Coordinates of C-alpha atoms in Angstrom, one line a residue:
M3 CA -3.8 31.8 -30.4
T4 CA -7.8 30.9 -30.5
T5 CA -9.9 29.6 -27.9
T6 CA -12.5 26.8 -28.4
R7 CA -15.5 27.4 -25.8
I8 CA -16.9 23.5 -24.8
P9 CA -19.8 22.9 -25.3
R10 CA -21.4 22.2 -21.2
Y11 CA -23.2 19.1 -22.6
V12 CA -20.6 18.1 -24.2
K13 CA -18.1 18.7 -20.8
A14 CA -21.0 17.5 -19.4
L15 CA -20.5 14.2 -20.9
G16 CA -16.7 14.3 -20.6
F17 CA -17.5 14.2 -16.3
L18 CA -20.2 11.4 -17.0
H19 CA -17.8 9.2 -19.0
R20 CA -15.0 9.9 -16.8
D21 CA -17.1 8.7 -13.1
A22 CA -18.1 5.3 -15.5
Q23 CA -15.1 5.0 -16.2
Y24 CA -13.2 5.3 -12.3
R25 CA -16.1 3.1 -11.7
L26 CA -15.5 0.5 -13.8
L27 CA -12.2 0.1 -13.3
A28 CA -12.1 -0.1 -9.6
G29 CA -14.7 -3.0 -9.4
Q30 CA -12.0 -4.5 -12.0
I31 CA -9.1 -3.8 -9.1
T32 CA -10.9 -4.9 -6.3
G33 CA -13.3 -8.5 -7.6
A34 CA -15.5 -9.2 -4.3
L35 CA -12.4 -7.9 -2.5
R36 CA -14.8 -6.7 0.5
G37 CA -12.5 -5.6 3.7
D38 CA -11.3 -1.9 3.4
E39 CA -8.2 -3.2 4.1
E40 CA -8.3 -5.6 1.3
R41 CA -9.2 -2.6 -1.2
A42 CA -7.4 -0.3 0.2
L43 CA -3.9 -2.2 -0.2
A44 CA -5.3 -3.6 -4.2
V45 CA -6.0 -0.6 -4.8
F46 CA -2.4 0.7 -3.8
R47 CA 0.1 -2.0 -6.2
W48 CA -2.7 -1.9 -9.1
T49 CA -1.4 2.4 -8.9
R50 CA 2.1 1.0 -8.6
A51 CA 1.9 -0.7 -11.1
H52 CA 0.5 1.4 -13.5
I53 CA 1.0 4.5 -12.9
L54 CA 4.4 5.5 -13.1
P55 CA 6.8 8.1 -12.2
T56 CA 6.8 11.1 -14.8
P57 CA 10.6 10.2 -17.5
G58 CA 12.6 13.6 -16.7
G59 CA 12.5 16.1 -19.0
W60 CA 9.7 15.1 -19.8
P61 CA 6.5 17.8 -19.8
I62 CA 3.9 17.3 -17.1
V63 CA 0.2 17.8 -17.6
D64 CA -2.1 18.6 -15.4
D65 CA -4.7 16.9 -16.6
H66 CA -7.9 14.2 -15.3
V67 CA -6.7 11.2 -13.5
L68 CA -8.3 9.3 -15.9
H69 CA -5.7 10.2 -18.7
I70 CA -3.1 10.4 -16.0
V71 CA -4.3 6.6 -16.3
I72 CA -4.7 6.2 -19.5
R73 CA -1.7 8.0 -20.1
G74 CA 0.9 5.4 -17.9
Y75 CA 2.8 8.3 -15.8
G76 CA 2.9 11.9 -13.2
V77 CA 5.1 12.9 -10.6
E78 CA 3.4 12.6 -7.2
D79 CA 0.4 13.8 -6.4
Q80 CA -1.4 12.5 -9.9
M81 CA 0.0 9.0 -8.5
A82 CA -1.5 10.3 -4.8
D83 CA -4.7 11.0 -7.0
V84 CA -5.5 8.3 -9.3
F85 CA -5.3 6.1 -5.6
T86 CA -6.8 8.0 -4.1
T87 CA -9.6 8.7 -6.7
L88 CA -10.5 4.8 -7.7
L89 CA -9.9 3.9 -3.9
T90 CA -12.8 5.9 -2.6
Y91 CA -15.1 4.9 -5.6
T92 CA -14.4 1.1 -4.5
G93 CA -16.5 2.6 -1.5
V94 CA -13.1 3.4 1.1
P95 CA -13.3 7.2 1.0
A96 CA -9.3 8.5 1.3
F97 CA -8.0 11.8 -0.1
W98 CA -4.3 13.1 -0.4
K99 CA -2.3 16.1 0.6
P100 CA 0.9 18.0 0.7
I101 CA 2.9 17.9 4.3
K102 CA 5.2 21.0 3.7
L103 CA 8.1 21.8 5.6
A104 CA 9.7 25.7 6.3
D105 CA 12.0 24.9 3.0
P106 CA 9.9 25.3 0.0
E107 CA 11.2 22.5 -2.2
A108 CA 10.9 20.1 1.1
M109 CA 6.7 18.6 0.7
L110 CA 5.7 15.2 0.8
I111 CA 2.6 13.8 -0.7
L112 CA 0.5 11.0 2.1
S113 CA -2.9 9.5 1.0
F114 CA -4.6 9.2 3.3
A115 CA -7.7 5.9 4.2
N116 CA -10.1 5.2 5.8
V117 CA -9.8 1.8 6.5
D118 CA -12.8 0.3 9.1
G119 CA -13.2 3.4 10.5
R120 CA -9.3 5.0 10.8
W121 CA -6.8 6.8 8.6
A122 CA -4.2 4.2 7.4
V123 CA -0.7 6.8 5.5
F124 CA 0.3 5.8 2.2
D125 CA 3.1 7.2 0.5
V126 CA 1.9 5.9 -3.0
A127 CA 5.2 7.4 -5.2
H128 CA 7.8 5.7 -2.4
N129 CA 6.6 2.9 -2.3
V130 CA 4.9 2.8 1.7
I131 CA 2.6 1.2 3.9
F132 CA 2.4 2.4 7.1
A133 CA 1.7 -0.6 8.8
D134 CA 3.3 -2.9 12.2
A135 CA 6.0 -5.2 11.7
Q136 CA 2.9 -7.4 12.2
G137 CA 1.5 -6.0 8.4
R138 CA -1.2 -3.9 10.6
L139 CA -1.7 0.2 8.8
L140 CA -0.8 3.2 11.2
D141 CA -3.1 5.5 11.0
V142 CA -3.0 8.9 11.5
E143 CA -2.5 9.1 15.1
T144 CA -0.8 7.2 16.2
L145 CA 1.9 8.5 12.8
A146 CA 1.2 11.8 14.2
A147 CA 1.7 10.3 18.2
T148 CA 5.7 8.4 17.0
P149 CA 6.7 9.9 14.1
S150 CA 10.3 8.3 13.8
L151 CA 7.8 4.7 13.8
G152 CA 8.1 6.7 10.2
D153 CA 11.6 6.3 9.8
T154 CA 11.9 2.9 10.6
I155 CA 8.5 1.8 7.9
A156 CA 10.8 4.0 5.0
G157 CA 14.1 2.5 5.4
D158 CA 16.4 3.8 3.9
V159 CA 14.4 6.2 1.7
R160 CA 15.4 9.7 2.0
L161 CA 13.2 12.3 1.0
L162 CA 15.9 15.8 0.1
G163 CA 18.0 14.2 2.8
L164 CA 15.8 13.8 5.6
P165 CA 14.2 11.6 7.1
Y166 CA 10.3 10.2 7.1
S167 CA 10.1 11.5 11.4
R168 CA 10.9 15.6 9.7
Y169 CA 6.9 15.3 7.9
L170 CA 5.3 13.0 9.9
A171 CA 5.6 15.6 13.2
L172 CA 2.8 17.1 11.2
L173 CA 0.3 15.6 10.9
R174 CA -1.8 17.4 13.2
P175 CA -4.0 19.4 13.0
F176 CA -5.8 15.9 10.9
T177 CA -8.9 17.9 8.9
V178 CA -11.0 16.3 5.7
P179 CA -12.0 17.7 4.1
K180 CA -16.0 17.6 2.9
P181 CA -16.4 16.9 0.0
L182 CA -14.0 14.4 -0.4
R183 CA -12.2 15.8 -3.9
A184 CA -12.0 12.3 -5.2
Q185 CA -16.1 13.0 -4.3
K186 CA -16.7 15.9 -6.8
Q187 CA -15.8 13.3 -9.8
M188 CA -19.5 11.4 -8.4
P189 CA -23.1 12.7 -10.2
W190 CA -24.3 13.9 -7.5
P191 CA -22.3 14.6 -4.6
R192 CA -20.9 16.6 -7.5
F193 CA -24.7 19.0 -7.9
W194 CA -24.4 19.0 -4.1
H195 CA -20.8 20.5 -3.1
E196 CA -22.4 23.0 -6.1
L197 CA -25.4 24.0 -5.5
H198 CA -23.9 24.7 -1.6
Q199 CA -21.9 27.0 -4.1
A200 CA -24.2 28.8 -5.6
I201 CA -26.3 29.2 -2.3
G202 CA -23.6 29.5 -0.3
I203 CA -24.0 27.1 2.8
R204 CA -20.4 26.0 4.0
R205 CA -20.5 22.5 4.9

């Protein structure tokens, strides 16, 4: 087994290349759309159409978001990573996190997007958009206060035989990471993050 050291300038060029590709792809997906909700739904639909579940028995590759896009498949957290990264590049801040129950296998990956000032909730892997009967996106606070709404919206979808309400009841406390994971793919936010880390400033 040999170890190959990648020069820093090669890493830097790769970082800038990925940033440019994310920005280009995000623009292609949303086009002239201006509303937060329109962009969120467009990126959600694109992710569902282009990032398929990893086939059974295939290796799970921990990789850059761009490589997941090129490959065209991924596991649940990778689907969420693609969705939230591209959505953040459209100007709608987004991130994902796992919601875990006591059973180590009982875990749900949820994505959150700041749509018009409210954190809307999505489950990319299971094709669930949390919205009311009128199609209005439901935010974290609403779902945390009334977890049973998730069961109504998801219908027959079960996670290890458990309803969504079991997971949605754990949405609180809800904290937004700073910076967002997707923002660390962008040159200036990444620079400031690394600088703060280097000099010991907590954000």
